[in-house]
Coordinates of N, CA and C in Angstrom, one line a residue:
M279 N 0.8 -1.2 0.0 CA 0.0 0.0 0.0 C 0.9 1.2 0.0
R280 N 0.5 2.2 -0.8 CA 1.2 3.5 -0.8 C 0.9 4.4 0.3
V281 N 1.8 5.3 0.6 CA 1.6 6.3 1.7 C 0.3 7.1 1.4
K282 N 0.1 7.5 0.1 CA -1.0 8.3 -0.2 C -2.4 7.6 0.0
E283 N -2.3 6.3 0.0 CA -3.5 5.5 0.3 C -3.8 5.4 1.8
I284 N -2.7 5.4 2.5 CA -2.8 5.5 4.0 C -3.4 6.8 4.4
I285 N -3.0 7.9 3.7 CA -3.5 9.2 4.0 C -4.9 9.3 3.7
T286 N -5.4 8.7 2.6 CA -6.8 8.7 2.3 C -7.7 8.1 3.4
I287 N -7.2 7.0 4.0 CA -7.9 6.3 5.1 C -7.9 7.3 6.3
L288 N -6.7 7.9 6.6 CA -6.6 8.8 7.7 C -7.6 10.0 7.6
D289 N -7.7 10.4 6.3 CA -8.6 11.6 6.1 C -10.1 11.2 6.3
E290 N -10.4 9.9 6.1 CA -11.8 9.4 6.4 C -12.0 9.4 7.9
I291 N -11.0 9.0 8.6 CA -11.1 9.0 10.1 C -11.2 10.4 10.7
A292 N -10.4 11.3 10.3 CA -10.4 12.6 10.8 C -10.0 13.6 9.7
P293 N -11.0 14.1 8.9 CA -10.7 14.9 7.8 C -9.7 16.0 8.1
F294 N -8.6 16.1 7.2 CA -7.6 17.1 7.5 C -8.1 18.5 7.3
D295 N -9.1 18.7 6.5 CA -9.6 20.1 6.4 C -10.4 20.6 7.6
T296 N -10.6 19.7 8.6 CA -11.3 20.2 9.8 C -10.3 20.7 10.9
A297 N -9.0 20.6 10.6 CA -8.0 21.1 11.5 C -8.2 22.6 11.7
E298 N -7.7 23.1 12.9 CA -7.7 24.5 13.1 C -6.8 25.3 12.1
P299 N -7.2 26.5 11.8 CA -6.4 27.3 10.8 C -4.9 27.4 11.0
W300 N -4.5 27.4 12.3 CA -3.1 27.6 12.7 C -2.4 26.3 12.7
D301 N -3.1 25.2 12.5 CA -2.5 23.8 12.7 C -1.7 23.4 11.4
N302 N -1.0 22.3 11.5 CA -0.2 21.8 10.4 C -0.3 20.3 10.4
V303 N -1.2 19.8 9.5 CA -1.5 18.4 9.5 C -1.3 17.8 8.1
G304 N -1.4 16.5 8.0 CA -1.2 15.8 6.8 C 0.2 15.3 6.6
L305 N 0.6 15.1 5.4 CA 2.0 14.6 5.1 C 3.0 15.7 5.3
L306 N 3.8 15.6 6.3 CA 4.8 16.6 6.6 C 6.2 16.3 6.0
V307 N 6.5 15.0 6.0 CA 7.8 14.6 5.4 C 7.5 13.3 4.7
G308 N 8.2 13.1 3.5 CA 8.1 11.8 2.8 C 7.5 11.8 1.4
D309 N 7.4 10.6 0.9 CA 7.0 10.4 -0.5 C 5.7 9.8 -0.5
P310 N 4.6 10.5 -1.0 CA 3.3 9.9 -1.0 C 3.2 8.6 -1.9
A311 N 4.1 8.4 -2.8 CA 4.0 7.3 -3.7 C 4.8 6.1 -3.2
R312 N 5.4 6.2 -2.1 CA 6.2 5.1 -1.5 C 5.4 3.9 -1.0
E313 N 5.7 2.7 -1.4 CA 5.1 1.5 -0.9 C 5.5 1.2 0.5
I314 N 4.6 0.9 1.4 CA 5.0 0.6 2.8 C 4.3 -0.7 3.2
Q315 N 4.8 -1.3 4.3 CA 4.2 -2.5 4.8 C 3.9 -2.4 6.3
A316 N 4.3 -1.3 6.9 CA 4.0 -1.1 8.3 C 3.9 0.3 8.7
V317 N 3.2 0.6 9.7 CA 2.9 2.0 10.2 C 3.1 2.0 11.7
V318 N 3.7 3.1 12.2 CA 3.8 3.3 13.7 C 2.9 4.5 14.0
V319 N 2.2 4.3 15.1 CA 1.3 5.4 15.6 C 2.0 5.9 16.9
A320 N 2.2 7.2 17.1 CA 2.8 7.8 18.2 C 2.2 9.2 18.6
L321 N 2.4 9.6 19.8 CA 2.0 10.9 20.2 C 2.8 12.0 19.5
D322 N 4.2 11.8 19.7 CA 5.1 12.8 19.2 C 6.1 12.3 18.2
P323 N 6.6 13.1 17.3 CA 7.6 12.7 16.3 C 9.0 12.8 17.0
C324 N 9.2 12.1 18.1 CA 10.4 12.2 18.8 C 11.5 11.2 18.2
F325 N 12.7 11.4 18.6 CA 13.8 10.6 18.1 C 13.5 9.1 18.3
E326 N 13.0 8.8 19.5 CA 12.7 7.4 19.9 C 11.7 6.8 19.0
A327 N 10.6 7.5 18.7 CA 9.6 7.0 17.8 C 10.1 6.8 16.4
I328 N 11.0 7.6 15.9 CA 11.6 7.5 14.6 C 12.5 6.2 14.6
S329 N 13.3 6.0 15.6 CA 14.1 4.8 15.7 C 13.3 3.6 15.8
Y330 N 12.2 3.7 16.5 CA 11.3 2.5 16.7 C 10.7 2.1 15.3
A331 N 10.3 3.1 14.5 CA 9.8 2.9 13.2 C 10.8 2.2 12.3
K332 N 12.0 2.6 12.4 CA 13.1 1.9 11.6 C 13.2 0.5 12.1
E333 N 13.2 0.3 13.4 CA 13.4 -1.1 13.9 C 12.2 -2.0 13.5
K334 N 11.0 -1.5 13.3 CA 9.9 -2.3 12.9 C 9.7 -2.3 11.4
G335 N 10.6 -1.7 10.7 CA 10.5 -1.7 9.2 C 9.3 -0.9 8.7
A336 N 8.9 0.1 9.5 CA 7.7 0.9 9.2 C 8.1 2.1 8.2
G337 N 7.3 2.2 7.1 CA 7.6 3.3 6.2 C 6.8 4.5 6.4
C338 N 6.0 4.5 7.5 CA 5.2 5.7 7.8 C 5.0 5.8 9.3
I339 N 5.1 7.0 9.9 CA 4.7 7.3 11.3 C 3.6 8.2 11.2
V340 N 2.5 7.9 12.0 CA 1.4 8.8 12.2 C 1.4 9.3 13.6
T341 N 1.6 10.6 13.7 CA 1.7 11.3 15.0 C 0.5 12.2 15.2
H342 N 0.3 12.4 16.5 CA -0.7 13.5 16.9 C -0.1 14.8 16.7
H343 N 1.0 15.1 17.3 CA 1.7 16.4 17.3 C 2.5 16.5 16.0
P344 N 2.4 17.7 15.3 CA 3.2 17.9 14.1 C 4.7 18.1 14.5
L345 N 5.5 17.8 13.5 CA 7.0 18.1 13.7 C 7.2 19.5 13.7
F346 N 6.5 20.3 12.9 CA 6.7 21.8 12.9 C 5.3 22.4 12.6
F347 N 5.1 23.6 13.3 CA 3.9 24.3 13.2 C 4.1 25.5 12.2
H348 N 5.3 26.1 12.2 CA 5.5 27.3 11.5 C 6.4 27.1 10.3
P349 N 6.4 28.0 9.3 CA 7.3 27.8 8.1 C 8.7 27.7 8.6
T350 N 9.4 26.7 8.0 CA 10.8 26.5 8.4 C 11.7 27.2 7.4
R351 N 12.6 28.1 7.9 CA 13.5 28.9 7.1 C 14.7 28.2 6.7
S352 N 15.1 27.2 7.6 CA 16.4 26.5 7.3 C 16.3 25.1 7.9
L353 N 17.2 24.2 7.5 CA 17.4 22.9 8.1 C 18.8 22.8 8.5
N354 N 19.1 23.4 9.7 CA 20.4 23.5 10.3 C 20.5 22.3 11.2
L355 N 21.5 21.4 11.0 CA 21.5 20.2 11.7 C 22.0 20.4 13.2
E356 N 22.2 21.6 13.6 CA 22.3 21.9 15.0 C 20.9 21.9 15.7
D357 N 19.9 21.9 14.9 CA 18.5 22.0 15.4 C 17.9 20.6 15.4
A358 N 17.2 20.2 16.5 CA 16.7 18.9 16.6 C 15.7 18.5 15.5
T359 N 14.8 19.5 15.1 CA 13.9 19.3 14.0 C 14.5 18.9 12.7
A360 N 15.6 19.6 12.4 CA 16.4 19.3 11.2 C 17.0 17.9 11.2
R361 N 17.5 17.5 12.4 CA 18.0 16.2 12.5 C 17.0 15.1 12.4
K362 N 15.8 15.4 12.9 CA 14.7 14.4 12.7 C 14.3 14.3 11.2
V363 N 14.2 15.4 10.5 CA 13.9 15.4 9.1 C 15.0 14.5 8.3
R364 N 16.3 14.7 8.7 CA 17.3 14.0 8.1 C 17.1 12.5 8.3
L365 N 16.8 12.1 9.5 CA 16.6 10.6 9.8 C 15.4 10.1 9.0
L366 N 14.3 10.8 9.0 CA 13.2 10.4 8.2 C 13.5 10.2 6.7
M367 N 14.2 11.2 6.2 CA 14.5 11.1 4.8 C 15.5 10.0 4.5
C368 N 16.6 9.9 5.3 CA 17.6 8.8 5.1 C 17.0 7.4 5.3
W369 N 16.1 7.3 6.2 CA 15.5 6.0 6.4 C 14.2 5.8 5.6
E370 N 13.9 6.7 4.8 CA 12.7 6.7 3.9 C 11.4 6.4 4.7
I371 N 11.2 7.2 5.7 CA 10.0 7.1 6.6 C 9.2 8.3 6.4
S372 N 8.0 8.2 6.0 CA 7.1 9.3 5.9 C 6.5 9.7 7.2
L373 N 6.2 11.0 7.4 CA 5.6 11.4 8.7 C 4.3 12.1 8.4
V374 N 3.2 11.7 9.0 CA 1.9 12.3 8.8 C 1.4 12.7 10.2
S375 N 0.8 13.9 10.3 CA 0.3 14.5 11.5 C -1.2 14.5 11.5
M376 N -1.8 14.1 12.6 CA -3.3 14.2 12.8 C -3.5 14.9 14.1
H377 N -3.7 16.2 14.1 CA -3.6 17.0 15.3 C -5.0 17.4 15.7
T378 N -5.4 18.7 15.5 CA -6.7 19.1 15.9 C -7.8 18.5 15.1
N379 N -7.5 18.0 13.9 CA -8.6 17.2 13.2 C -8.9 15.9 13.9
L380 N -7.9 15.3 14.6 CA -8.2 14.1 15.4 C -8.8 14.5 16.7
D381 N -8.5 15.6 17.3 CA -9.1 16.1 18.5 C -10.6 16.1 18.4
I382 N -11.1 16.6 17.3 CA -12.5 16.9 17.2 C -13.3 15.8 16.5
A383 N -12.6 14.8 15.9 CA -13.2 13.8 15.1 C -14.1 12.8 16.0
R384 N -15.0 12.2 15.4 CA -15.8 11.2 16.1 C -14.9 10.1 16.5
D385 N -14.9 9.7 17.8 CA -14.1 8.7 18.3 C -12.6 9.1 18.3
G386 N -12.4 10.4 18.3 CA -11.1 11.0 18.3 C -10.6 11.3 19.7
V387 N -9.7 12.2 19.9 CA -9.0 12.4 21.2 C -10.0 12.8 22.3
A388 N -10.9 13.8 21.9 CA -11.8 14.3 22.9 C -12.8 13.2 23.4
D389 N -13.3 12.4 22.4 CA -14.2 11.3 22.8 C -13.5 10.2 23.6
V390 N -12.2 9.9 23.3 CA -11.5 8.9 24.1 C -11.3 9.4 25.5
L391 N -11.0 10.7 25.6 CA -10.8 11.3 27.0 C -12.1 11.2 27.7
A392 N -13.2 11.6 27.1 CA -14.5 11.5 27.8 C -14.8 10.1 28.2
C393 N -14.5 9.1 27.4 CA -14.7 7.7 27.7 C -13.8 7.3 28.9
A394 N -12.6 7.7 28.9 CA -11.7 7.4 30.1 C -12.2 8.0 31.4
L395 N -12.9 9.1 31.3 CA -13.5 9.7 32.5 C -14.9 9.1 32.8
R396 N -15.3 8.1 32.0 CA -16.6 7.4 32.2 C -17.8 8.3 32.2
L397 N -17.8 9.2 31.2 CA -18.9 10.1 31.1 C -20.0 9.5 30.2
S398 N -21.2 9.8 30.4 CA -22.3 9.4 29.6 C -23.0 10.6 29.0
Q399 N -23.9 10.4 28.1 CA -24.7 11.5 27.5 C -23.7 12.5 26.9
V400 N -22.7 12.0 26.3 CA -21.6 12.9 25.8 C -22.1 13.7 24.6
K401 N -21.9 15.0 24.6 CA -22.3 15.9 23.5 C -21.0 16.6 22.9
D402 N -21.1 16.8 21.6 CA -20.0 17.3 20.8 C -20.1 18.9 20.8
H403 N -19.0 19.5 21.2 CA -18.9 21.0 21.1 C -17.7 21.4 20.4
G404 N -17.4 20.7 19.3 CA -16.1 20.9 18.6 C -14.9 20.4 19.3
L405 N -14.0 21.2 19.7 CA -12.8 20.7 20.4 C -13.2 20.2 21.8
M406 N -14.3 20.5 22.3 CA -14.7 20.2 23.7 C -15.9 19.1 23.6
R407 N -15.9 18.3 24.7 CA -17.1 17.4 24.9 C -17.6 17.7 26.3
T408 N -18.9 17.5 26.5 CA -19.5 17.6 27.8 C -20.2 16.3 28.0
G409 N -20.3 15.8 29.3 CA -20.9 14.6 29.6 C -21.3 14.5 31.1
M410 N -22.0 13.5 31.4 CA -22.5 13.4 32.8 C -21.9 12.2 33.5
L411 N -21.8 12.3 34.8 CA -21.5 11.1 35.7 C -22.9 10.6 36.1
D412 N -22.9 9.3 36.4 CA -24.2 8.6 36.7 C -24.8 9.3 38.0
E413 N -24.0 9.7 38.9 CA -24.5 10.4 40.1 C -23.4 11.4 40.6
K414 N -23.9 12.4 41.3 CA -23.0 13.4 41.9 C -22.0 12.8 42.8
I415 N -20.7 13.3 42.8 CA -19.7 12.8 43.7 C -18.8 14.0 44.0
A416 N -18.2 13.9 45.2 CA -17.2 14.9 45.6 C -16.0 14.9 44.7
L417 N -15.5 16.1 44.5 CA -14.3 16.2 43.5 C -13.2 15.3 44.0
S418 N -12.8 15.4 45.3 CA -11.7 14.6 45.8 C -11.9 13.1 45.6
A419 N -13.1 12.7 45.8 CA -13.4 11.2 45.7 C -13.4 10.8 44.2
W420 N -13.9 11.6 43.3 CA -13.9 11.3 41.9 C -12.4 11.2 41.4
I421 N -11.6 12.1 41.8 CA -10.2 12.1 41.3 C -9.5 10.8 41.6
K422 N -9.8 10.2 42.8 CA -9.2 9.0 43.2 C -9.6 7.8 42.3
T423 N -10.7 8.0 41.5 CA -11.1 6.9 40.7 C -10.5 7.0 39.2
L424 N -9.9 8.1 38.9 CA -9.4 8.4 37.6 C -8.2 7.6 37.2
P425 N -8.1 7.1 36.0 CA -6.9 6.3 35.6 C -5.8 7.1 35.0
F426 N -5.4 8.2 35.8 CA -4.3 9.0 35.3 C -3.3 9.2 36.5
A427 N -2.0 9.2 36.1 CA -1.0 9.2 37.1 C -0.7 10.6 37.8
N428 N -0.9 11.6 37.0 CA -0.5 13.0 37.5 C -1.7 13.9 37.3
I429 N -2.2 14.3 38.5 CA -3.4 15.2 38.5 C -3.3 16.4 39.4
R430 N -3.5 17.6 38.8 CA -3.6 18.8 39.6 C -5.1 19.2 39.5
F431 N -5.5 19.9 40.6 CA -6.9 20.3 40.5 C -7.2 21.6 41.4
V432 N -8.2 22.3 41.0 CA -8.7 23.4 41.7 C -10.1 23.1 42.2
D433 N -10.3 23.1 43.5 CA -11.6 22.7 44.1 C -12.5 23.9 44.3
A434 N -13.5 24.1 43.5 CA -14.4 25.2 43.6 C -15.6 24.9 44.6
Q435 N -15.4 23.8 45.3 CA -16.4 23.4 46.3 C -17.8 23.1 45.7
R436 N -17.7 22.4 44.5 CA -18.9 21.9 43.9 C -18.8 20.4 43.6
M437 N -19.9 19.7 43.8 CA -20.0 18.3 43.5 C -19.8 18.1 42.0
V438 N -19.2 17.0 41.6 CA -19.0 16.7 40.2 C -20.2 16.0 39.6
H439 N -20.8 16.5 38.6 CA -21.9 15.8 37.9 C -21.8 16.0 36.4
K440 N -21.8 17.3 35.9 CA -21.6 17.5 34.5 C -20.2 18.1 34.3
V441 N -19.5 17.4 33.3 CA -18.1 17.6 33.1 C -17.8 18.0 31.7
G442 N -17.0 19.0 31.5 CA -16.5 19.4 30.2 C -15.1 18.9 30.1
V443 N -14.7 18.5 28.9 CA -13.3 18.0 28.6 C -12.8 18.5 27.3
C444 N -11.5 18.9 27.3 CA -10.8 19.3 26.1 C -9.4 18.8 26.2
P445 N -9.0 18.0 25.3 CA -7.6 17.4 25.3 C -6.6 18.5 25.0
G446 N -5.3 18.3 25.5 CA -4.3 19.2 25.2 C -4.4 20.5 26.0
S447 N -4.1 21.6 25.4 CA -4.1 22.9 26.0 C -5.4 23.6 25.8
G448 N -6.4 23.1 26.6 CA -7.8 23.6 26.3 C -8.4 24.5 27.3
M449 N -7.5 25.1 28.2 CA -8.1 25.9 29.2 C -8.9 27.1 28.7
D450 N -8.6 27.6 27.5 CA -9.4 28.7 27.0 C -10.9 28.4 26.9
M451 N -11.2 27.1 27.0 CA -12.6 26.7 26.8 C -13.4 26.6 28.1
W452 N -12.8 26.9 29.2 CA -13.5 26.7 30.5 C -14.8 27.5 30.6
R453 N -14.8 28.7 30.0 CA -16.0 29.6 30.1 C -17.1 28.9 29.3
E454 N -16.8 28.3 28.1 CA -17.8 27.6 27.3 C -18.4 26.5 28.1
A455 N -17.5 25.7 28.8 CA -18.0 24.6 29.7 C -18.9 25.1 30.8
Y456 N -18.5 26.3 31.4 CA -19.3 26.8 32.5 C -20.6 27.3 31.9
A457 N -20.6 27.9 30.7 CA -21.9 28.3 30.1 C -22.8 27.2 29.8
C458 N -22.2 26.0 29.6 CA -23.0 24.8 29.3 C -23.5 24.1 30.5
G459 N -23.2 24.7 31.7 CA -23.7 24.2 32.9 C -22.8 23.2 33.6
C460 N -21.5 23.1 33.1 CA -20.6 22.2 33.7 C -20.1 22.7 35.1
D461 N -20.0 21.8 36.0 CA -19.5 22.1 37.3 C -18.0 21.8 37.4
T462 N -17.5 21.0 36.4 CA -16.1 20.6 36.4 C -15.5 20.6 34.9
F463 N -14.3 21.1 34.8 CA -13.7 21.1 33.5 C -12.3 20.4 33.5
V464 N -12.1 19.5 32.6 CA -10.9 18.7 32.5 C -10.1 19.0 31.3
T465 N -8.8 19.3 31.4 CA -7.9 19.6 30.3 C -6.5 19.4 30.7
G466 N -5.5 20.0 30.0 CA -4.1 20.0 30.3 C -3.5 21.4 30.2
D467 N -2.2 21.5 30.7 CA -1.5 22.7 30.5 C -2.2 23.9 31.2
V468 N -2.7 23.7 32.3 CA -3.5 24.8 33.0 C -2.5 25.8 33.6
R469 N -2.7 27.1 33.3 CA -1.9 28.2 33.9 C -2.5 28.7 35.1
Y470 N -1.7 29.2 36.0 CA -2.1 29.6 37.4 C -3.2 30.6 37.4
H471 N -3.1 31.7 36.7 CA -4.1 32.7 36.8 C -5.5 32.3 36.1
S472 N -5.4 31.5 35.1 CA -6.6 30.9 34.4 C -7.3 30.0 35.4
A473 N -6.5 29.2 36.1 CA -7.1 28.3 37.1 C -7.8 29.1 38.2
Q474 N -7.1 30.1 38.7 CA -7.6 30.9 39.7 C -8.9 31.6 39.3
E475 N -8.9 32.1 38.1 CA -10.2 32.8 37.6 C -11.3 31.8 37.5
A476 N -11.1 30.7 37.0 CA -12.1 29.7 36.8 C -12.6 29.2 38.2
G477 N -11.7 28.9 39.1 CA -12.1 28.5 40.5 C -13.0 29.6 41.2
E478 N -12.6 30.8 41.0 CA -13.4 31.9 41.6 C -14.7 32.1 41.0
A479 N -14.8 31.7 39.7 CA -16.1 31.7 39.0 C -17.1 30.6 39.4
G480 N -16.5 29.5 40.0 CA -17.3 28.5 40.5 C -17.3 27.2 39.7
I481 N -16.2 26.9 39.0 CA -16.1 25.6 38.3 C -14.8 24.9 38.7
N482 N -14.9 23.6 39.1 CA -13.8 22.8 39.4 C -12.9 22.7 38.2
I483 N -11.6 22.7 38.4 CA -10.6 22.5 37.3 C -9.7 21.3 37.6
I484 N -9.6 20.4 36.6 CA -8.7 19.3 36.7 C -7.7 19.3 35.6
D485 N -6.4 19.3 35.9 CA -5.3 19.4 35.0 C -4.6 18.0 34.9
L486 N -4.8 17.3 33.8 CA -4.2 16.0 33.7 C -2.9 16.1 32.9
G487 N -2.5 17.3 32.6 CA -1.2 17.5 31.8 C -1.5 17.3 30.3
H488 N -0.7 17.9 29.5 CA -0.9 17.8 28.0 C -0.8 16.3 27.6
Y489 N 0.3 15.7 28.1 CA 0.5 14.3 27.8 C -0.6 13.4 28.3
G490 N -1.1 13.6 29.5 CA -2.1 12.7 30.0 C -3.4 12.7 29.2
T491 N -3.8 13.9 28.7 CA -5.0 14.0 27.9 C -4.9 13.5 26.5
E492 N -3.7 13.2 26.0 CA -3.6 12.9 24.6 C -2.9 11.5 24.3
E493 N -2.0 11.1 25.2 CA -1.4 9.8 25.0 C -2.4 8.7 24.9
I494 N -3.5 8.8 25.6 CA -4.5 7.8 25.6 C -5.1 7.5 24.3
M495 N -4.9 8.3 23.3 CA -5.4 8.1 21.9 C -4.6 7.2 21.1
V496 N -3.3 6.9 21.5 CA -2.4 6.2 20.6 C -2.9 4.7 20.4
K497 N -3.2 4.0 21.4 CA -3.7 2.6 21.2 C -5.0 2.5 20.5
P498 N -6.0 3.3 20.9 CA -7.3 3.2 20.1 C -7.1 3.5 18.6
L499 N -6.2 4.5 18.3 CA -6.0 4.7 16.8 C -5.3 3.6 16.2
M500 N -4.3 3.0 16.9 CA -3.6 1.8 16.4 C -4.6 0.7 16.1
K501 N -5.5 0.4 17.0 CA -6.5 -0.7 16.8 C -7.5 -0.3 15.6
R502 N -7.8 0.9 15.5 CA -8.7 1.3 14.4 C -8.0 1.1 13.1
L503 N -6.7 1.5 13.0 CA -6.0 1.3 11.7 C -5.8 -0.2 11.4
Q504 N -5.6 -1.0 12.5 CA -5.5 -2.4 12.3 C -6.7 -3.0 11.6
R505 N -7.9 -2.5 12.0 CA -9.1 -2.9 11.3 C -9.3 -2.4 9.9
Q506 N -8.8 -1.2 9.7 CA -9.1 -0.5 8.4 C -8.0 -0.7 7.4
L507 N -6.8 -1.3 7.8 CA -5.7 -1.5 6.9 C -5.2 -2.9 7.0
P508 N -6.1 -3.9 6.6 CA -5.7 -5.3 6.6 C -4.4 -5.5 5.7
G509 N -3.5 -6.3 6.2 CA -2.3 -6.5 5.5 C -1.2 -5.6 5.8
I510 N -1.5 -4.5 6.5 CA -0.4 -3.6 7.0 C -0.2 -3.8 8.5
Y511 N 1.1 -3.9 8.8 CA 1.4 -4.1 10.3 C 1.3 -2.7 10.9
I512 N 0.5 -2.6 12.0 CA 0.3 -1.3 12.7 C 0.9 -1.5 14.1
H513 N 1.8 -0.6 14.5 CA 2.5 -0.7 15.8 C 2.2 0.6 16.5
A514 N 2.2 0.6 17.9 CA 2.0 1.8 18.7 C 3.3 2.0 19.4
Y515 N 3.8 3.2 19.4 CA 5.0 3.6 20.2 C 4.5 4.5 21.3
E516 N 4.7 4.1 22.5 CA 4.3 4.9 23.7 C 5.3 5.9 24.1
C517 N 5.2 7.1 23.7 CA 6.1 8.2 24.1 C 6.1 8.4 25.6
R518 N 7.2 8.8 26.1 CA 7.2 9.1 27.6 C 6.8 10.6 27.7
D519 N 6.3 10.9 28.9 CA 6.0 12.3 29.2 C 7.3 13.0 29.3
I520 N 7.4 14.2 28.8 CA 8.6 15.0 28.8 C 8.9 15.5 30.2
F521 N 7.9 15.5 31.1 CA 8.1 16.0 32.5 C 8.4 14.8 33.4
T522 N 9.3 15.0 34.4 CA 9.5 14.1 35.5 C 8.8 14.7 36.7
Y523 N 8.0 13.9 37.4 CA 7.3 14.4 38.6 C 7.9 13.9 39.9
T524 N 8.0 14.8 40.8 CA 8.4 14.4 42.2 C 7.1 13.9 42.9
K525 N 7.3 13.0 43.9 CA 6.2 12.5 44.7 C 6.1 13.3 45.9
E526 N 4.8 13.6 46.3 CA 4.6 14.4 47.5 C 4.9 13.6 48.7
S527 N 5.4 14.3 49.8 CA 5.7 13.6 51.0 C 4.4 13.0 51.6
E528 N 4.6 11.8 52.2 CA 3.4 11.2 52.9 C 3.2 11.7 54.3
D529 N 4.1 12.6 54.8 CA 4.0 13.1 56.1 C 2.8 14.0 56.2

């Protein structure tokens, strides 16, 4: 199967023309006419994912995050991005990005995040989803049930029942969640003053980190491609979080 045929399938899953105007999606590096036998799915186009693709004999990597967002003026090999491009070209590996188009797609990142939070009656608000818990629960108690390793939160002293979620850096959408009647908003990359403002407005904030809200999409996308690309080996590379976290004292 050729890279361009893989791209056609990816476009059916999450149309590239639905990405945000500032985004950079689609084929970023490589030859659309190249025949491939294996694909690697990863969160980031990191060096480790590229090496893993070579190890698996994959001719294409599908990442959530693009290798570059802005026009590139030069490919200076002192720069990490340029070195990644060199590896991809030398090893004949194409790179395709599915970013905000995958965030908003049906069964995309936002839906997978809502599912991980066990929300029901999920409604689509573009980059955001809203959903309900089966019954009201205290914020501290709900957090203990969540399948995420690193959680920060702002407790606005409200029970959790209707929840808004936005993967990645979605804190700009807390007001929309609040306007929809949400008592809790879940996202990543929450900044101090934004969290303070939201908490004072009366909405709980949960920060799962950028990585936490998006890495969960890698395996579901791998499984979907396995179903839709019979005869092509599909592998998942689990990128590590770029942050290292200290553990709080138990005292």
